Short mmCIF file of C-alpha atoms in Angstrom, two decimals:
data_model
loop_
_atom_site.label_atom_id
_atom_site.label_comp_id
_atom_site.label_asym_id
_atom_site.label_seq_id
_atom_site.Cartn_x
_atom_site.Cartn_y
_atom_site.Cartn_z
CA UNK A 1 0.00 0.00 0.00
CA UNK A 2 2.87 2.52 0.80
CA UNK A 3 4.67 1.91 -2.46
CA UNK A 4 1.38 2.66 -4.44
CA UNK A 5 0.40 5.62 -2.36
CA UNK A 6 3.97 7.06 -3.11
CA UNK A 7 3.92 6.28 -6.93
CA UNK A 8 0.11 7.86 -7.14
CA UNK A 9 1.63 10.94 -5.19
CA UNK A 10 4.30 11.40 -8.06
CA UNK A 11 1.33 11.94 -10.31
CA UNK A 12 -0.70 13.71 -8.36
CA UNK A 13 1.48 16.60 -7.25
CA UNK A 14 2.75 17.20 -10.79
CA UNK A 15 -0.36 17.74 -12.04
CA UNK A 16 -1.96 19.93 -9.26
CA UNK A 17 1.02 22.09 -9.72
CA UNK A 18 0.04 22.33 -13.74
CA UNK A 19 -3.06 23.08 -12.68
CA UNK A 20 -3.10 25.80 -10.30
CA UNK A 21 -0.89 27.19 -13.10
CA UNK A 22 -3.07 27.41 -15.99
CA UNK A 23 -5.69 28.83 -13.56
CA UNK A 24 -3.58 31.64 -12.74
CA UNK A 25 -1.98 31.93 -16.46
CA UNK A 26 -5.82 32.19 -17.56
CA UNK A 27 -6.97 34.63 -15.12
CA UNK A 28 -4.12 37.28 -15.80
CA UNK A 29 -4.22 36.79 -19.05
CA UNK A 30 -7.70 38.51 -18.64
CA UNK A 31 -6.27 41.55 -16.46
CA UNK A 32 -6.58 44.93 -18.39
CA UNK A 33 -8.22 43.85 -21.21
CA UNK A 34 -10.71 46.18 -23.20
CA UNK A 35 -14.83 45.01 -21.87
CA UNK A 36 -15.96 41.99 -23.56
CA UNK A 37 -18.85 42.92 -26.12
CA UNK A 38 -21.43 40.60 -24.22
CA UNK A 39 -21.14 40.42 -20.61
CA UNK A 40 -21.43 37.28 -18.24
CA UNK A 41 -24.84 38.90 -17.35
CA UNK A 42 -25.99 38.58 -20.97
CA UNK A 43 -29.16 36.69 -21.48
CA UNK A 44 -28.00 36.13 -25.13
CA UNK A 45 -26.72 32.91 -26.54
CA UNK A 46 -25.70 34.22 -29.95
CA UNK A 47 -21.82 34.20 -31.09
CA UNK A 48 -21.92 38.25 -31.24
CA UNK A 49 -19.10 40.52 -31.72
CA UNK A 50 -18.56 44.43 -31.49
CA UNK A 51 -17.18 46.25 -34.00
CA UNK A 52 -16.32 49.26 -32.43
CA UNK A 53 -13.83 51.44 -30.87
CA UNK A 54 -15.03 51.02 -27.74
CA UNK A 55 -17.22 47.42 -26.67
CA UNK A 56 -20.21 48.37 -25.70
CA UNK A 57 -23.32 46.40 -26.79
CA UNK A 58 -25.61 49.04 -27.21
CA UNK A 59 -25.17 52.63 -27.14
CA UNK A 60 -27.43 55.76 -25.88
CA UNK A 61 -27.05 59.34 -26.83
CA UNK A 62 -29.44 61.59 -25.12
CA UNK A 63 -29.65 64.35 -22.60
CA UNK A 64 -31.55 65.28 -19.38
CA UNK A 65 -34.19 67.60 -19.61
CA UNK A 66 -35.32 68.88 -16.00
CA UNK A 67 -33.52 72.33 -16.01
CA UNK A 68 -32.85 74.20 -19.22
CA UNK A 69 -29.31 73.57 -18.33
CA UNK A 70 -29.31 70.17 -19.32
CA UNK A 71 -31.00 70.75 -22.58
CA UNK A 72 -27.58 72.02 -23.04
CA UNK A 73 -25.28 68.60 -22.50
CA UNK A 74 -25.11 65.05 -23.86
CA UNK A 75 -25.15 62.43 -21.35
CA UNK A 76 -24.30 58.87 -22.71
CA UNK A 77 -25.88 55.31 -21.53
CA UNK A 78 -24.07 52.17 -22.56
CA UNK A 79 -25.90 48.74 -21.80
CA UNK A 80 -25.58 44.85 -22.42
CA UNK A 81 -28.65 43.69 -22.96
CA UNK A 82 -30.76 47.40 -24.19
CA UNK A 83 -32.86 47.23 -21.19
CA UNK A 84 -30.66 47.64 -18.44
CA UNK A 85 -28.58 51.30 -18.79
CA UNK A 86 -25.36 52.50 -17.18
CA UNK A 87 -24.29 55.92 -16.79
CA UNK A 88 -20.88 56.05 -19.12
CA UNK A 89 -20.52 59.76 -19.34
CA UNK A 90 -23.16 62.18 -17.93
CA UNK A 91 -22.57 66.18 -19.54
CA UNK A 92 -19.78 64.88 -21.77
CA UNK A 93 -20.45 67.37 -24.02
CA UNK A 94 -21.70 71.39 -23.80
CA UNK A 95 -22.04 73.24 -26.63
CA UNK A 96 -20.35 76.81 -26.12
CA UNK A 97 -23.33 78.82 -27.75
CA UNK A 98 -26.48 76.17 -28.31
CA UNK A 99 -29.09 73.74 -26.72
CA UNK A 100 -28.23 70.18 -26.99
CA UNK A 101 -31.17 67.95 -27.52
CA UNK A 102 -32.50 65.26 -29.23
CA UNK A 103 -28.77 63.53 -30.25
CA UNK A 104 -28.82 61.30 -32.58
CA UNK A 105 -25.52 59.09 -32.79
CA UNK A 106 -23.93 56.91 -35.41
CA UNK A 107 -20.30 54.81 -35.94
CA UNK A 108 -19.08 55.90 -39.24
CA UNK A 109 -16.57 53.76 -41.38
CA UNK A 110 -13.81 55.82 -40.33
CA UNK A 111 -14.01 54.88 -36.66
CA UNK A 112 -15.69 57.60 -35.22
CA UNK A 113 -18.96 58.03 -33.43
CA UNK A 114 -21.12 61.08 -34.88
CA UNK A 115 -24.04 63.00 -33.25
CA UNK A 116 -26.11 65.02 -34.87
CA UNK A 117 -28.50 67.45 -32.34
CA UNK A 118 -30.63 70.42 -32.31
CA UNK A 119 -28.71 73.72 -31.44
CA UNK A 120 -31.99 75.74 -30.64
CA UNK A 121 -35.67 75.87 -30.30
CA UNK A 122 -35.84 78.41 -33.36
CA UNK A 123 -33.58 78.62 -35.88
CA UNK A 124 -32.21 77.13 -39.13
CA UNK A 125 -29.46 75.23 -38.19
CA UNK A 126 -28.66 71.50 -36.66
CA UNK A 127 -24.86 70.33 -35.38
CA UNK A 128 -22.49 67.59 -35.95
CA UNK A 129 -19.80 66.70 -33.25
CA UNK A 130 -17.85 63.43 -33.12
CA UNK A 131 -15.72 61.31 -30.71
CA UNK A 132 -13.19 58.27 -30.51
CA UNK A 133 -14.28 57.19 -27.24
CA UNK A 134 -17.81 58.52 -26.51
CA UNK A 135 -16.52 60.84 -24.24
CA UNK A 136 -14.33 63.28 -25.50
CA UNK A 137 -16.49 65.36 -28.46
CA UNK A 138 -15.25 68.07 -30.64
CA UNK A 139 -17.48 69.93 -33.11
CA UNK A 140 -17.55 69.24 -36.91
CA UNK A 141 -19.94 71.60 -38.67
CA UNK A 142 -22.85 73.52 -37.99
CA UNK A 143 -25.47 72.79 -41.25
CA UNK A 144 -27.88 75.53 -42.59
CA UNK A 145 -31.69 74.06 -43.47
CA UNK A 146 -32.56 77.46 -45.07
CA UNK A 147 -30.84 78.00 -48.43
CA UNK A 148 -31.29 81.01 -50.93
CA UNK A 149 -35.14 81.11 -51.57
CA UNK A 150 -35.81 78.42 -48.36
CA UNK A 151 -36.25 80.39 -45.50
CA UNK A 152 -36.45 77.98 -42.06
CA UNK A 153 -38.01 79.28 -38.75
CA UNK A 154 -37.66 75.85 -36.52
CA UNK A 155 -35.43 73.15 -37.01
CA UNK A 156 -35.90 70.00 -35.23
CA UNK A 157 -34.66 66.69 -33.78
CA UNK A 158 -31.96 65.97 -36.49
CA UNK A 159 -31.40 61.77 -37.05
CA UNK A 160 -29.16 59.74 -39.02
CA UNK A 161 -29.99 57.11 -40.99
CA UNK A 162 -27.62 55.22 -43.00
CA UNK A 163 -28.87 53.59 -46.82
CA UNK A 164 -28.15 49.53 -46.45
CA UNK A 165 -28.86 50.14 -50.29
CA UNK A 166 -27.18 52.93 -51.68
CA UNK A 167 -24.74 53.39 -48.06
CA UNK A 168 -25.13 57.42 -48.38
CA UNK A 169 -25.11 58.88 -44.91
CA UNK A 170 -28.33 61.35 -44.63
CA UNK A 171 -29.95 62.88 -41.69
CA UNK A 172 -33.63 63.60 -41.77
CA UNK A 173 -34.64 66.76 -39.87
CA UNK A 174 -37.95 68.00 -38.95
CA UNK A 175 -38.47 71.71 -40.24
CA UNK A 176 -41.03 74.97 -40.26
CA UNK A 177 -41.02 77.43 -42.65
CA UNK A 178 -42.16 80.93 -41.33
CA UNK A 179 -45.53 81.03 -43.10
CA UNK A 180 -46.51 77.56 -42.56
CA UNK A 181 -48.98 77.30 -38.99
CA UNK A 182 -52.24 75.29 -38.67
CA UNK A 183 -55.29 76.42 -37.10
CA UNK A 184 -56.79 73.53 -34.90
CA UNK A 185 -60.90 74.28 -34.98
CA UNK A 186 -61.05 72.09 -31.66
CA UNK A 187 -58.79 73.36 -29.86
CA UNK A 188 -58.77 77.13 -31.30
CA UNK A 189 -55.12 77.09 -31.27
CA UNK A 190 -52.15 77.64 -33.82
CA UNK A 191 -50.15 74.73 -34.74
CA UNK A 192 -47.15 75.04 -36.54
CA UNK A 193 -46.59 72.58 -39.44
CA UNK A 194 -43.13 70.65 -39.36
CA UNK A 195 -42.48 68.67 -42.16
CA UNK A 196 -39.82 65.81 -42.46
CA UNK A 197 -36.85 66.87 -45.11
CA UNK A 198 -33.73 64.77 -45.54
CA UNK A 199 -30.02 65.93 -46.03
CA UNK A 200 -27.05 63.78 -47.67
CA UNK A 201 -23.32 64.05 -46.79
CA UNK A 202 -21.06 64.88 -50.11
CA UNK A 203 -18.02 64.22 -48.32
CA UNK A 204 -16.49 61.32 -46.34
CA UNK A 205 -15.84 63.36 -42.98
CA UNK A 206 -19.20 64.50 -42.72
CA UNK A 207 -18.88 68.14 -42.95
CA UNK A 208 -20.33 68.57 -46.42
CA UNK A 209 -24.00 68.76 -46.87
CA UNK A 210 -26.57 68.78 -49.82
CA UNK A 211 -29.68 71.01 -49.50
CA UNK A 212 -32.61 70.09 -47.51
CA UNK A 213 -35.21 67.97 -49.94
CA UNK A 214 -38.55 67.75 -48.66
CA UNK A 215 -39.72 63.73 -48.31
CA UNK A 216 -42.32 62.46 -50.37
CA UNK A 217 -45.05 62.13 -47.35
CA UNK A 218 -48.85 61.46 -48.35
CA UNK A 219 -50.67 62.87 -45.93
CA UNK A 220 -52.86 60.43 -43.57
CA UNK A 221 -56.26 62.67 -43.72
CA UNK A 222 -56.70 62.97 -47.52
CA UNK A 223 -54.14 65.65 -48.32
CA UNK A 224 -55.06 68.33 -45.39
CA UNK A 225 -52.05 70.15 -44.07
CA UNK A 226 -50.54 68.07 -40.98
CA UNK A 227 -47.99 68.51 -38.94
CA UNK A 228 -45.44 65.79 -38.20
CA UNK A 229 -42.40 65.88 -36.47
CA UNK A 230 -39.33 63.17 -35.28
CA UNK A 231 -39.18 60.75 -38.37
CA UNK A 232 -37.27 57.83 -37.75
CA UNK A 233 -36.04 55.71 -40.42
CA UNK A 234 -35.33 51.62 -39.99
CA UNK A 235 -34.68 48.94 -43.18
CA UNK A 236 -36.55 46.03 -43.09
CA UNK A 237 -35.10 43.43 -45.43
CA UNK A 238 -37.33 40.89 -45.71
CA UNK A 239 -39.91 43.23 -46.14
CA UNK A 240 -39.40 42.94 -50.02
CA UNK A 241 -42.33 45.34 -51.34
CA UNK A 242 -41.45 48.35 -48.93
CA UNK A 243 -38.26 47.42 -46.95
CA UNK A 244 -38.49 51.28 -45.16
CA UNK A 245 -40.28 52.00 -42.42
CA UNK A 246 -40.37 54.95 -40.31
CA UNK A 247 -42.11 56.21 -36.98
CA UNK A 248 -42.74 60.04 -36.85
CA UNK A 249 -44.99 62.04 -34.43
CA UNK A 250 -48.67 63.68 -35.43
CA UNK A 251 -47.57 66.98 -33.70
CA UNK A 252 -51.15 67.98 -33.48
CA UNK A 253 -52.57 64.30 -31.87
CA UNK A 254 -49.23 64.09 -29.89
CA UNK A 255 -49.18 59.84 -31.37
CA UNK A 256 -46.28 58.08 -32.67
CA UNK A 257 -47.58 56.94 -35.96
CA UNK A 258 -46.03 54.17 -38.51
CA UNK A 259 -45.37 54.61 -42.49
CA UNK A 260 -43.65 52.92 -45.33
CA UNK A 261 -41.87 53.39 -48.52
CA UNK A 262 -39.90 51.49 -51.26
CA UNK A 263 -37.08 53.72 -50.90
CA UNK A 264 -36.12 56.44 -48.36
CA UNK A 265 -37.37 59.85 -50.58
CA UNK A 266 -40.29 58.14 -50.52
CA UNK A 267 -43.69 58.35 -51.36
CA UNK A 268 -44.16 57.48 -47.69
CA UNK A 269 -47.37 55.91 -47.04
CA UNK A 270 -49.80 56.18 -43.34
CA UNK A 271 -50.17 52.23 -42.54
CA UNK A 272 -50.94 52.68 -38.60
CA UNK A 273 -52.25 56.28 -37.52
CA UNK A 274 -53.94 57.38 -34.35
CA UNK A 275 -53.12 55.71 -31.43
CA UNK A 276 -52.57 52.54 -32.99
CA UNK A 277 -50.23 50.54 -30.69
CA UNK A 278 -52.13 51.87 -27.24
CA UNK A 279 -48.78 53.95 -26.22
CA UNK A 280 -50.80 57.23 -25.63
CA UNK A 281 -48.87 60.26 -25.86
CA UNK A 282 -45.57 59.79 -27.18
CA UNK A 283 -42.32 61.45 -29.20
CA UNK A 284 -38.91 61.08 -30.73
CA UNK A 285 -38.97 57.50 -31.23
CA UNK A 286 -36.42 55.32 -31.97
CA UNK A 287 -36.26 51.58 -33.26
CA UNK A 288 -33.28 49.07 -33.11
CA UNK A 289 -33.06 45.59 -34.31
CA UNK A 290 -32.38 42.99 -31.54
CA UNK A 291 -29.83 39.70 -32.61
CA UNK A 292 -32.66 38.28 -31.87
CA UNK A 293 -34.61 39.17 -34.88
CA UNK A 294 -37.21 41.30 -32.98
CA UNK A 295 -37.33 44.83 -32.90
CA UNK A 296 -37.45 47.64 -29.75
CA UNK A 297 -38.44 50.98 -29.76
CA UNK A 298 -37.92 53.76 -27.41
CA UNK A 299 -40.02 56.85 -27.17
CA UNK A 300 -40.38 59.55 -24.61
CA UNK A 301 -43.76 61.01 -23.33
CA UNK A 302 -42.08 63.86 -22.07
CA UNK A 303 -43.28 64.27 -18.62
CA UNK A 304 -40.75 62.10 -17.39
CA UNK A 305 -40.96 58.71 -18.86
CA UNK A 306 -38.65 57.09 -21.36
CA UNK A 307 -40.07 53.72 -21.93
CA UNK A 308 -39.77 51.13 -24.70
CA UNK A 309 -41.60 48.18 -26.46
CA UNK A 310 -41.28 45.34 -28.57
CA UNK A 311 -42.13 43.70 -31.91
CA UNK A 312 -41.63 40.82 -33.98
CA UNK A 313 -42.51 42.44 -36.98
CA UNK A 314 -42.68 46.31 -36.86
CA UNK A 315 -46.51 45.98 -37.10
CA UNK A 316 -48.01 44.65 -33.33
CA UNK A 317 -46.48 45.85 -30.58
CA UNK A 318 -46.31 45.10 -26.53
CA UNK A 319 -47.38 47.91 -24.08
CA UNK A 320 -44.54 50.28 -23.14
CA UNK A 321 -43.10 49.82 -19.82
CA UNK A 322 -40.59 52.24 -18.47
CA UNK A 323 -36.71 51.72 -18.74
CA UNK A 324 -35.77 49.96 -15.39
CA UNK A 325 -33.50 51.25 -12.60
CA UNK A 326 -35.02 54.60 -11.99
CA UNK A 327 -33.21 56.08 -15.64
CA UNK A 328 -36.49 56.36 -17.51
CA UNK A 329 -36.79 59.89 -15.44
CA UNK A 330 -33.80 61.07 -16.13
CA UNK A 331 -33.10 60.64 -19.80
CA UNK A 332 -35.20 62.52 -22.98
CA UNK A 333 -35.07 62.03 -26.40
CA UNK A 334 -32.10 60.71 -27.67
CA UNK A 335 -30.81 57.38 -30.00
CA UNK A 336 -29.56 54.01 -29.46
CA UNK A 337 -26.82 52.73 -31.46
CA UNK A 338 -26.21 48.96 -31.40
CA UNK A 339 -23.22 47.46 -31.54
CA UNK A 340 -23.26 43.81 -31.77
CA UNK A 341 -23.24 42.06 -34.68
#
């Protein structure tokens, strides 16, 4: 018995030594290294990576909203699974002579993250900035909407939307001419009319703009002037007869309505008006595809709930429910980038 316990010790101890030191090989060899693109925590089974600068699963742009002073700084949410948000950098970002609201963030090819955002409650201009890291932000160019002939009085909630088809970069802006205003007959009030009009980089750093062209919209009550603000593009591939969609505000019924189009000038089409998906009063939304297949969307009610939904299809929708962890009151209208692939 002794001479086999001594021989099995001479295997033993070897290998517990070989052991402990792969476990600690494999452990520092995880020391310092950037944040995985899906976290332990992640509910998702998917083989996913992050192409990106910095790993982040999903990314929000947006700003706060209780005092005028933080209509005037970007705060930015980073989150595994794009329910559950984390503070990455709160006021990152404060423009030296302009609001900041309604950011609207991209990754562009060369590596940088781009927000567009409005600059002022009236005026005729929107603002580009962009970033390495999501933190540090410089300005890139300040873009006119009014052009010789084109006068602008409000210009609104700027958002990219990169073609899958064509892969031009445009951002689609919500303006008001001066002379344009509705008079409500209910209500016995004035309602400006915002239309949705689209701009398209010229140049590969983003600081050259075409003109503002007006989108082919067919009005959902027969033609009468509407008002419609926050128009959100998403490309649905399988959807082979009109592959975009868009959500965009009634700025006179306060709902987040749903349209379609066989390319993104349009003509867009009304397929779900009114309060169609139960949400109530809503604005600004803002649609992702999940790896999943499904689709979320985020919209704020402004009175202090950001919330979100889901969809299998971009046509029925679950209730909105209120971003967890006591955020939902503390963000406004902003964009979620995802990062995963």
């Amino acid at each position: 018995m002794r001479r086999i316990t001594r021989r099995t010790s001479k295997i033993i101890f070897p290998l517990t030594i070989l052991l402990i030191t792969v476990i600690f090989l494999f452990t520092i060899s995880f020391q310092g290294k950037p944040r995985s693109p899906i976290s332990m925590s992640s509910s998702s089974s998917e083989d996913l990576s992050c192409d990106s600068p910095i790993c982040y699963n999903y990314v929000f742009s947006t700003f706060g909203g209780e005092t005028s002073k933080n209509e005037r700084q970007l705060d930015i949410y980073v989150s595994d699974d794009a329910v559950h948000w984390e503070a990455l950098a709160m006021g990152t970002y404060k423009p030296a002579n302009s609001l900041l609201r309604d950011p609207s963030i991209i990754l562009h090819s060369d590596g940088f993250y781009y927000i567009c955002h409005t600059t002022d409650w009236d005026g005729d201009d929107f603002a580009i900035i962009r970033s390495k890291n999501l933190i540090d932000w410089d300005p890139v160019v300040t873009v006119k909407s009014s052009h010789n002939g084109f006068k602008v009085a409000q210009t609104w909630a700027p958002e990219f939307f990169q073609d899958p088809q064509t892969n031009k970069i445009h951002i689609i802006v919500s303006l008001r001419q001066p002379d344009l205003t509705l008079i409500n007959p209910d209500h016995v009030v004035r309602e400006s009319i915002f239309k949705p009009y689209i701009f398209t980089a010229t140049s590969s750093d983003l600081k050259s703009w075409s003109r503002a062209q007006q989108l082919n919209v067919n009005e959902s009550n027969g033609g009468l002037l509407q008002s419609h603000i926050d128009m959100f593009v998403i490309y649905k591939e399988d959807d082979k007869s009109t592959p975009y969609h868009a959500f965009m505000k009634n700025e006179v019924e306060k709902y987040v309505e749903h349209l379609t189009a066989t390319s993104v000038m349009g003509p867009w089409e009304y397929k779900q008006t009114n309060d169609f998906a139960n949400w109530g009063i809503k604005e600004g939304p803002v649609v992702v595809q999940l790896p999943s297949g499904k689709y979320r969307i985020w919209a704020d009610d402004y009175h202090g709930h950001y919330q979100y939904a889901d969809s299998d299809d971009l046509w029925t929708w679950d209730e909105m429910v209120d971003i967890p962890d006591g955020i939902s009151s503390k963000v406004r209208h902003g964009s979620v980038l995802r990062q995963v692939k």
